[in-house]
PDB file of C-alpha atoms in Angstrom:
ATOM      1  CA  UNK S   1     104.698 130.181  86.292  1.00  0.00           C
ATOM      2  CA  UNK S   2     101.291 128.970  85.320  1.00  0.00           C
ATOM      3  CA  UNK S   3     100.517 127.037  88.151  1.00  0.00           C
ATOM      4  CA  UNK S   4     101.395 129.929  90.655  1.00  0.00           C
ATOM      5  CA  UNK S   5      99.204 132.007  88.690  1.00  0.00           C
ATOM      6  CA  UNK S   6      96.589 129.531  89.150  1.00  0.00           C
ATOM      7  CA  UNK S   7      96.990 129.155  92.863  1.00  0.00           C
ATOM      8  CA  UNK S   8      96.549 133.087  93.124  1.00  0.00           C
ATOM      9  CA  UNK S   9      93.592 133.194  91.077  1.00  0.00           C
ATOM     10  CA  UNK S  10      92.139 130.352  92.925  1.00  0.00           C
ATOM     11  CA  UNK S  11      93.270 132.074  96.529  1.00  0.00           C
ATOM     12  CA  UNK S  12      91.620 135.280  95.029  1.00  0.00           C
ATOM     13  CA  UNK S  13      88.398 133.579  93.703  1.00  0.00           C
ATOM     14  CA  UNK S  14      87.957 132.189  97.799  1.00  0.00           C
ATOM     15  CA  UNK S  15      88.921 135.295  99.090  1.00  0.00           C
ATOM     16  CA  UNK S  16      86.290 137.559  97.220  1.00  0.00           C
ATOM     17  CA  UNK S  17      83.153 134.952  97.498  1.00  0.00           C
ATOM     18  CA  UNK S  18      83.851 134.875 101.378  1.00  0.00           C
ATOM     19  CA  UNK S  19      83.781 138.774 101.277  1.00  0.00           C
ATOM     20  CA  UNK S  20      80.481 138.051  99.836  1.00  0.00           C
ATOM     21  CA  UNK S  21      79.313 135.839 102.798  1.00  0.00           C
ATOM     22  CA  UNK S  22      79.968 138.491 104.989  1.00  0.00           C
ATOM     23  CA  UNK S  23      78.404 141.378 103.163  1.00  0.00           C
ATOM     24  CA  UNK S  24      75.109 139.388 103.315  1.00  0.00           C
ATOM     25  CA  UNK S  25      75.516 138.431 106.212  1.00  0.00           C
ATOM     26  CA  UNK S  26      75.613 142.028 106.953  1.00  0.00           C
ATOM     27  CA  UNK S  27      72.520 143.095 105.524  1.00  0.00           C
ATOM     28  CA  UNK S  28      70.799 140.554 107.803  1.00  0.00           C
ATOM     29  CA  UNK S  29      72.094 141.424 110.246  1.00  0.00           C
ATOM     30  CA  UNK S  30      70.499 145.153 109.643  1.00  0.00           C
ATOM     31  CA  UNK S  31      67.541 143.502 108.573  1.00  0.00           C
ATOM     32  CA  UNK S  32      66.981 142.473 112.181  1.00  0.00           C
ATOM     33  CA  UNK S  33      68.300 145.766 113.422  1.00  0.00           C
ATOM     34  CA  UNK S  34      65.497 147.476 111.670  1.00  0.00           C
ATOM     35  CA  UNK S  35      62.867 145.185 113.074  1.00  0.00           C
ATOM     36  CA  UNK S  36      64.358 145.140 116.817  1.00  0.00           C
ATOM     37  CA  UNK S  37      66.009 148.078 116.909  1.00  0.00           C
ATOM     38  CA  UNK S  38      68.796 146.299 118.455  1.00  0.00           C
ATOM     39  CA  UNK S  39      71.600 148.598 119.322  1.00  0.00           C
ATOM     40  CA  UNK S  40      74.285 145.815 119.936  1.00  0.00           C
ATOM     41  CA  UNK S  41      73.613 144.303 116.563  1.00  0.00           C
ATOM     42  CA  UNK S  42      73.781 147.811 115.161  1.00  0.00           C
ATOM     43  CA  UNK S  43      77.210 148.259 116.178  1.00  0.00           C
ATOM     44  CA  UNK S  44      77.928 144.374 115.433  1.00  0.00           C
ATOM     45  CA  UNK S  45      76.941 145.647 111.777  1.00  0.00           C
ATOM     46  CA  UNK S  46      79.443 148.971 112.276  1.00  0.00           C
ATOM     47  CA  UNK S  47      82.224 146.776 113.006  1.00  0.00           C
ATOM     48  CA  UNK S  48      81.934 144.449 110.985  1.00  0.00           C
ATOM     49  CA  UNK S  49      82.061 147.003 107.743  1.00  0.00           C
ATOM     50  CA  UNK S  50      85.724 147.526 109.107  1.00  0.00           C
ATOM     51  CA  UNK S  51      86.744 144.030 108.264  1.00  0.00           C
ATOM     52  CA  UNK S  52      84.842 144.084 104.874  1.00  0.00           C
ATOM     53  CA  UNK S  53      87.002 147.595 103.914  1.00  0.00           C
ATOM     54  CA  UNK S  54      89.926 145.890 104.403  1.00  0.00           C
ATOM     55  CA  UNK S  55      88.966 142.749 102.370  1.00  0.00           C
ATOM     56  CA  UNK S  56      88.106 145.081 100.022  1.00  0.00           C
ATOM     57  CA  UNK S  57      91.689 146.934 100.509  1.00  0.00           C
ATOM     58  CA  UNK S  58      93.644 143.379 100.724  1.00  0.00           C
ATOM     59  CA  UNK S  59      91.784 142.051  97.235  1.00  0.00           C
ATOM     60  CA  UNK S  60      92.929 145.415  95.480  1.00  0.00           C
ATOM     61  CA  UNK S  61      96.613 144.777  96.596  1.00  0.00           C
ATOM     62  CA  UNK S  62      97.163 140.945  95.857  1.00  0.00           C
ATOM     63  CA  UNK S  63      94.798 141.930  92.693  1.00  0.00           C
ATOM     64  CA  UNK S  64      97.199 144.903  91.603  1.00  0.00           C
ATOM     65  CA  UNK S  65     100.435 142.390  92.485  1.00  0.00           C
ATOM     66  CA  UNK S  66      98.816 139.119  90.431  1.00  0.00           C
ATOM     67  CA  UNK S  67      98.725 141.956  87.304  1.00  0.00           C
ATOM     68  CA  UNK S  68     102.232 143.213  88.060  1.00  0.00           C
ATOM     69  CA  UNK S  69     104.299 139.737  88.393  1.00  0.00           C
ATOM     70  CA  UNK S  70     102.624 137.126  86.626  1.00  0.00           C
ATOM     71  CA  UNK S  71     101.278 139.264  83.804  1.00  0.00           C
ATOM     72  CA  UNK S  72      98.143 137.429  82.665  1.00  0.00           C
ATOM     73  CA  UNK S  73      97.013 136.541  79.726  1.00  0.00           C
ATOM     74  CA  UNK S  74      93.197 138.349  78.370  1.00  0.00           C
ATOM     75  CA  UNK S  75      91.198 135.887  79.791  1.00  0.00           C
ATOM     76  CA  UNK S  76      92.679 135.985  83.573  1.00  0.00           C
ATOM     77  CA  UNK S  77      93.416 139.462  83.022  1.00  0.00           C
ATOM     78  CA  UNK S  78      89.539 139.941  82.743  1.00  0.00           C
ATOM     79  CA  UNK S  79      89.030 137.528  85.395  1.00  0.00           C
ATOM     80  CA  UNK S  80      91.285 140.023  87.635  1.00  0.00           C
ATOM     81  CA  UNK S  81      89.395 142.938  86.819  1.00  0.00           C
ATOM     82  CA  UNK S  82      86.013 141.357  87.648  1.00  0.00           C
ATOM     83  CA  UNK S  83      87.280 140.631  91.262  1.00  0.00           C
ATOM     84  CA  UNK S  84      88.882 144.312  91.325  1.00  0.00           C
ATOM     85  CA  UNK S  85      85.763 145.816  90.219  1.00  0.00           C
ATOM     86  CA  UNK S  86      83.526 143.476  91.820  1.00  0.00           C
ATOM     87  CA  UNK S  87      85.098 143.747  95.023  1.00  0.00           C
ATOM     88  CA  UNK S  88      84.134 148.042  95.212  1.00  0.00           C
ATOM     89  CA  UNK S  89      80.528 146.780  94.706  1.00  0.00           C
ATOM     90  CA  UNK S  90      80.651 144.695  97.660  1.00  0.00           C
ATOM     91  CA  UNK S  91      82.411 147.323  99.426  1.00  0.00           C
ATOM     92  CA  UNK S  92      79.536 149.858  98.578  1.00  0.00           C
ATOM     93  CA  UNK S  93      76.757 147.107  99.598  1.00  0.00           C
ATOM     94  CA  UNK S  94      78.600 146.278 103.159  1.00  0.00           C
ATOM     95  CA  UNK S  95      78.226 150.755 103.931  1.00  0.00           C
ATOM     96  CA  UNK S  96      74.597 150.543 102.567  1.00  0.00           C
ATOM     97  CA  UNK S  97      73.852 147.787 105.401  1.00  0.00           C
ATOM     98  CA  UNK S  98      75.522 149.931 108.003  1.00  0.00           C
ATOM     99  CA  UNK S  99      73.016 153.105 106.987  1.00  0.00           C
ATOM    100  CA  UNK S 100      70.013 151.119 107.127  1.00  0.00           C
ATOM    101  CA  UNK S 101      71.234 149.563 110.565  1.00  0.00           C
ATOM    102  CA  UNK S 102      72.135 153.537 111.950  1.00  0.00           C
ATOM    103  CA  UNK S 103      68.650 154.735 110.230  1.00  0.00           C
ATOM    104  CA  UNK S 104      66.484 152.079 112.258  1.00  0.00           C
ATOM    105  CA  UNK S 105      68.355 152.887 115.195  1.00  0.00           C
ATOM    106  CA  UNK S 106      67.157 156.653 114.459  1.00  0.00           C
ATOM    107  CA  UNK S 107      63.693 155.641 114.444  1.00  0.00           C
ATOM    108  CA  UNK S 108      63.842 153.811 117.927  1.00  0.00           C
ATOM    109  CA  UNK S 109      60.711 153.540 119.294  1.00  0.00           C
ATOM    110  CA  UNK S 110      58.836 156.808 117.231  1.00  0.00           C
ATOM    111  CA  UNK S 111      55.787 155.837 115.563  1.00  0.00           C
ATOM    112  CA  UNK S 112      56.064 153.402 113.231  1.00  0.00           C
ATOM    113  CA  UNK S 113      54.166 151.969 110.463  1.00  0.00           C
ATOM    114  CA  UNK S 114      53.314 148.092 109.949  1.00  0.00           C
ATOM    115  CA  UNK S 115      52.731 148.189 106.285  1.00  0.00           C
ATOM    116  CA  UNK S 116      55.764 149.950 105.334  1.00  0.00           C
ATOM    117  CA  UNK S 117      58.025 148.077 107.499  1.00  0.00           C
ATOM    118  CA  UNK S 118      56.846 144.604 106.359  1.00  0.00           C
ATOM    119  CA  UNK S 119      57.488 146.234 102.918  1.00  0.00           C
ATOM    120  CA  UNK S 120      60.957 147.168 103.671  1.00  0.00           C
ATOM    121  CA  UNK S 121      62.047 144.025 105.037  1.00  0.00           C
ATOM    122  CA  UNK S 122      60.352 142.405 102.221  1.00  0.00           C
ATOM    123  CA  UNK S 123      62.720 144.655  99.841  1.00  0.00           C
ATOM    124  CA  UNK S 124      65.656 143.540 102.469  1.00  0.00           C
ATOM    125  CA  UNK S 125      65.085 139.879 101.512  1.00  0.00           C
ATOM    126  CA  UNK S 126      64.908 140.275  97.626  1.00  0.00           C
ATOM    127  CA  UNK S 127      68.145 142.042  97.626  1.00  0.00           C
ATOM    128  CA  UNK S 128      69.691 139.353 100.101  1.00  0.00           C
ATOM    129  CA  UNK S 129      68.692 136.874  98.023  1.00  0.00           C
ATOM    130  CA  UNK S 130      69.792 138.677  95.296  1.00  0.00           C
ATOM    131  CA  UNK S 131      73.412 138.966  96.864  1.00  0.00           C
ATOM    132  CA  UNK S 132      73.253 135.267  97.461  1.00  0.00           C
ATOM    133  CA  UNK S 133      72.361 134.208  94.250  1.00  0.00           C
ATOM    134  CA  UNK S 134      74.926 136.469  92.258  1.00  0.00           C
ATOM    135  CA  UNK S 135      78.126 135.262  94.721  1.00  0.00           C
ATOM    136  CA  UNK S 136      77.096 131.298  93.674  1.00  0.00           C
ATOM    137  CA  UNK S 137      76.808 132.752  90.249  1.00  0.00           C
ATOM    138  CA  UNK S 138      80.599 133.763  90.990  1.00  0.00           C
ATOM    139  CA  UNK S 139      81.765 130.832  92.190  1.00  0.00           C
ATOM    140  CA  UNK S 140      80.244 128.650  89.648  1.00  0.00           C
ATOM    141  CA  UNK S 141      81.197 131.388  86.703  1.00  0.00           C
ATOM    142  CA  UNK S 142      77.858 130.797  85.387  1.00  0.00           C
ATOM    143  CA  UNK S 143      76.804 134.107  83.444  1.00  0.00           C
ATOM    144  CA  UNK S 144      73.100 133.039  82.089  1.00  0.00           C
ATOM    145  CA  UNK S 145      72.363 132.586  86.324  1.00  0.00           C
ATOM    146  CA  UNK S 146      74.015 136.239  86.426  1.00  0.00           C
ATOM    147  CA  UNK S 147      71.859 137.512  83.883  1.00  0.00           C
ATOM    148  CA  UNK S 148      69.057 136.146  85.714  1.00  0.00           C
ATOM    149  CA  UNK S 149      69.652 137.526  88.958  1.00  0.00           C
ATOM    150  CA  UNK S 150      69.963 141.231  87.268  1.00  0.00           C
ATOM    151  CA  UNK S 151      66.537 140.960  85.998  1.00  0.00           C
ATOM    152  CA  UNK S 152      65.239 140.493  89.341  1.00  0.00           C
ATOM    153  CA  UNK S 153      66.906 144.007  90.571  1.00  0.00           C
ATOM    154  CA  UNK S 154      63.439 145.467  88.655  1.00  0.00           C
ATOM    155  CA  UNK S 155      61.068 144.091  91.769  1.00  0.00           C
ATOM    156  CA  UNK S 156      63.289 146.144  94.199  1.00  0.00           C
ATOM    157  CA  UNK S 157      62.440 149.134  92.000  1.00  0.00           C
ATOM    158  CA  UNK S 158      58.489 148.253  92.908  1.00  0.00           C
ATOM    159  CA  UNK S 159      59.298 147.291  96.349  1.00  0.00           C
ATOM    160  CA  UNK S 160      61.285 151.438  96.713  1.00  0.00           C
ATOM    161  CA  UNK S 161      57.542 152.789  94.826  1.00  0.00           C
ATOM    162  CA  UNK S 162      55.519 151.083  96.859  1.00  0.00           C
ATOM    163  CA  UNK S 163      57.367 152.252 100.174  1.00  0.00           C
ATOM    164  CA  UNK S 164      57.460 156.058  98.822  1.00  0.00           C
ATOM    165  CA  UNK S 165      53.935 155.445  97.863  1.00  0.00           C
ATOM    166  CA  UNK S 166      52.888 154.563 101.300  1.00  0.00           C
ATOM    167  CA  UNK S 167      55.278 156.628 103.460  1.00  0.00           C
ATOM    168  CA  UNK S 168      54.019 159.659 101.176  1.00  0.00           C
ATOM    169  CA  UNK S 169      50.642 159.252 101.924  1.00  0.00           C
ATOM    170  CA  UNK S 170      50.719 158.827 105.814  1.00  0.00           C
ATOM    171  CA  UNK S 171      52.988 161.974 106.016  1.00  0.00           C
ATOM    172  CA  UNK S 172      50.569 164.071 104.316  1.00  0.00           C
ATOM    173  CA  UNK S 173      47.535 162.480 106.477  1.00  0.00           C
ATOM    174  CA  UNK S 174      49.870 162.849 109.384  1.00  0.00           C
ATOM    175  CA  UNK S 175      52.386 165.306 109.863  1.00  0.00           C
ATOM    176  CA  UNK S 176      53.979 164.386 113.022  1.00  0.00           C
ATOM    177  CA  UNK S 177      54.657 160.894 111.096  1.00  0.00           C
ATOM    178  CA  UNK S 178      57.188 162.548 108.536  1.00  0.00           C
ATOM    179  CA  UNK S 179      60.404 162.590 110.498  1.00  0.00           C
ATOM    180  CA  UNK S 180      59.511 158.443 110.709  1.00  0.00           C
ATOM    181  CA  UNK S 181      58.509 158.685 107.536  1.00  0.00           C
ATOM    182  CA  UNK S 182      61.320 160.479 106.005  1.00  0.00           C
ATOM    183  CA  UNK S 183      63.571 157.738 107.982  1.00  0.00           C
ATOM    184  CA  UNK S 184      61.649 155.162 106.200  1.00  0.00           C
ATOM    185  CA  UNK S 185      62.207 156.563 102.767  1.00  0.00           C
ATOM    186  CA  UNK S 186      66.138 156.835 103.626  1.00  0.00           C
ATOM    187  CA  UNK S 187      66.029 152.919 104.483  1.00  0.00           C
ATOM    188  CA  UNK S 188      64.106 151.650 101.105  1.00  0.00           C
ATOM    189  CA  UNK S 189      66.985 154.140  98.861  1.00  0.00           C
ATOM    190  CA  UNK S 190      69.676 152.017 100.693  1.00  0.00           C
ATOM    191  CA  UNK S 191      67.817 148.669 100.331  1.00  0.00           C
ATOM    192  CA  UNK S 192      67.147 149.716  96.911  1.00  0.00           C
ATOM    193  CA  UNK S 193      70.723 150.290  96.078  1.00  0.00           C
ATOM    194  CA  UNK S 194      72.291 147.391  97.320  1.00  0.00           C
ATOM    195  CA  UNK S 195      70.353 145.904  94.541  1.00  0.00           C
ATOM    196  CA  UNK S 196      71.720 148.290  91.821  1.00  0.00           C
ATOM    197  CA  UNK S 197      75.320 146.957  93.576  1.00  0.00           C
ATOM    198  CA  UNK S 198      74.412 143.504  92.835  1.00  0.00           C
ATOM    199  CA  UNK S 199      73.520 144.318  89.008  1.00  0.00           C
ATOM    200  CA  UNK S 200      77.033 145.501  88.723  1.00  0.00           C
ATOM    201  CA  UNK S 201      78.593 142.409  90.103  1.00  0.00           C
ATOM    202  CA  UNK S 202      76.606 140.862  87.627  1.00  0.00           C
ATOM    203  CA  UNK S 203      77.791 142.344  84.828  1.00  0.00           C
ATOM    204  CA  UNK S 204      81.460 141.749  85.594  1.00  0.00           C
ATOM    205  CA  UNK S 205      80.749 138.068  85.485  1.00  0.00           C
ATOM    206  CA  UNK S 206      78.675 138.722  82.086  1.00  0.00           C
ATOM    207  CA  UNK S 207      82.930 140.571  81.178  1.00  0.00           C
ATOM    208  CA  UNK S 208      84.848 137.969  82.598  1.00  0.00           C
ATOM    209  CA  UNK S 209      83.178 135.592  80.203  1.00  0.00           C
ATOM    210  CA  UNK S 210      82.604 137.529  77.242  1.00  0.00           C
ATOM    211  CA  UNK S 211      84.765 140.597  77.106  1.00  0.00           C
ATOM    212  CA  UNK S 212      82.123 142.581  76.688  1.00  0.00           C
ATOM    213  CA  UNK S 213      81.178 144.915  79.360  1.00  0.00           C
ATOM    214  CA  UNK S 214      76.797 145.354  79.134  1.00  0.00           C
ATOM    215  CA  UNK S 215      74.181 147.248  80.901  1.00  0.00           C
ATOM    216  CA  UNK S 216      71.876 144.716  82.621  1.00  0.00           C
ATOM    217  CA  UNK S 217      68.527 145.181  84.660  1.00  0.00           C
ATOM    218  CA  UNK S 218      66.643 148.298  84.698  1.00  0.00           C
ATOM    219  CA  UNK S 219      68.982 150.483  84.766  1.00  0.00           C
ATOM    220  CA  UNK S 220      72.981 150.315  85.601  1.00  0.00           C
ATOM    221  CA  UNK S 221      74.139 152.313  88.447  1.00  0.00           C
ATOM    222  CA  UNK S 222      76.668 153.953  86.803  1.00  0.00           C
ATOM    223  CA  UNK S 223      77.895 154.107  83.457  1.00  0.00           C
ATOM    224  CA  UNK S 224      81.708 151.870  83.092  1.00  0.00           C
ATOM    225  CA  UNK S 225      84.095 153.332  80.767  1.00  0.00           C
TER     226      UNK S 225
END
C-alpha cells in the first residue's frame, strides 16, 4: 500500500512541476505578445490556458482520489494539499498571462510609450523568474529557497509604482495617451499579480514542510483559513 502511495505522489509531484513549465512558459509567451503585438502568439497563449485548466482539473481529481483510497498519513496528507492548493495558483497565473497577452493586443499599434514598456517587461521577467525559481523550489522541497523567492515578490510591487507613476504622468500631460495608458496600467496589475500567485505557492511549500501555514512577502494575496 505504501509503495502505490508513493508512485502517486511521485506521478503527482511530475505532473504539477510540468504544469509549472507551461504556465511560464505562458507568460513568455505574452511577454513577447506585448512587445510584438503578435496576434498568432496571442491566441497560442489563449489556447494554451485550455490545457493548463485541465491540468489544473486532472491534479484536483487524482489529488481528491490519492486522499480517498490510500488515506495518507499528516505528512503526505500536507504534501497533497500543497499540490491541491498550489495547483489553483498556477491556474490563476496561466489566466493572468492570457489578459496581459489580450491587453497588448488592445493596444496594437496606438501610441505607445518606451519607458513604460521596458518597465513592464522588466516586471514580466522578475515574476518569470520568480515562477521559475519557486517550481525548482518544488521539486527540490527546499523551503529556505521558497522563502527566498517570496521576498523578491516586494520588487514587483516597485516595478507596478513605478509603471502607475509613469503612465499617470503622461496621461495627465497627454490626454489622448490615457486609453494606452489605462491599457498599460491593466498589464502591470496582471504582471503584478502573478507575483502575489507565486508567494502563495511559496507558502504551501513553507506547509508541506512545517505544518504551519505563514504569510510571506509583502503582503499575501488572500488570507488561508
Amino acid at each position: 500500500m505504501r509503495k502505490i502511495l508513493e508512485e502517486q505522489l511521485s506521478d503527482l509531484h511530475e505532473d504539477f512541476a510540468q504544469m509549472g513549465r507551461e504556465v511560464a512558459q505562458a507568460i513568455e509567451n505574452a511577454t513577447k505578445v506585448f512587445q510584438s503585438h503578435d496576434k498568432e502568439l496571442a491566441n497560442k497563449v489563449g489556447e494554451n490556458d485550455n490545457r493548463i485548466n485541465e491540468s489544473e482539473i486532472y491534479l484536483e481529481r487524482k489529488t481528491a482520489q490519492v486522499i480517498a483510497l490510500q488515506q495518507p498519513v499528516a505528512s503526505d496528507l500536507r504534501v497533497l494539499i500543497t499540490i491541491l492548493k498550489a495547483s489553483s495558483d498556477l491556474e490563476r497565473i496561466g489566466d493572468h498571462a492570457v489578459s496581459v497577452a489580450h491587453a497588448a493586443m488592445r493596444i496594437g499599434d496606438q501610441r505607445r510609450n518606451k519607458e513604460i514598456e521596458d518597465t513592464l517587461v522588466g516586471l514580466s521577467k522578475h515574476v518569470h523568474q520568480m515562477l521559475v525559481a519557486i517550481i525548482k523550489a518544488y521539486v527540490d522541497n527546499n523551503e529556505e529557497d521558497a522563502r527566498q523567492v517570496a521576498k523578491l515578490d516586494s520588487e514587483s510591487d516597485e516595478y507596478l509604482r513605478d509603471v502607475r507613476r509613469l503612465a499617470v504622468e503622461e496621461m495627465q500631460s497627454d490626454p489622448e495617451f490615457v486609453t494606452v495608458g489605462s491599457e498599460y496600467l491593466v498589464v502591470g496589475t496582471h504582471l503584478e499579480r502573478i507575483g502575489d500567485y507565486v508567494t502563495n505557492v511559496a507558502e504551501w511549500i513553507v506547509y508541506t514542510n512545517t505544518g504551519r501555514i505563514v504569510e510571506l512577502g509583502p503582503i499575501s494575496s488572500y488570507k488561508k483559513e
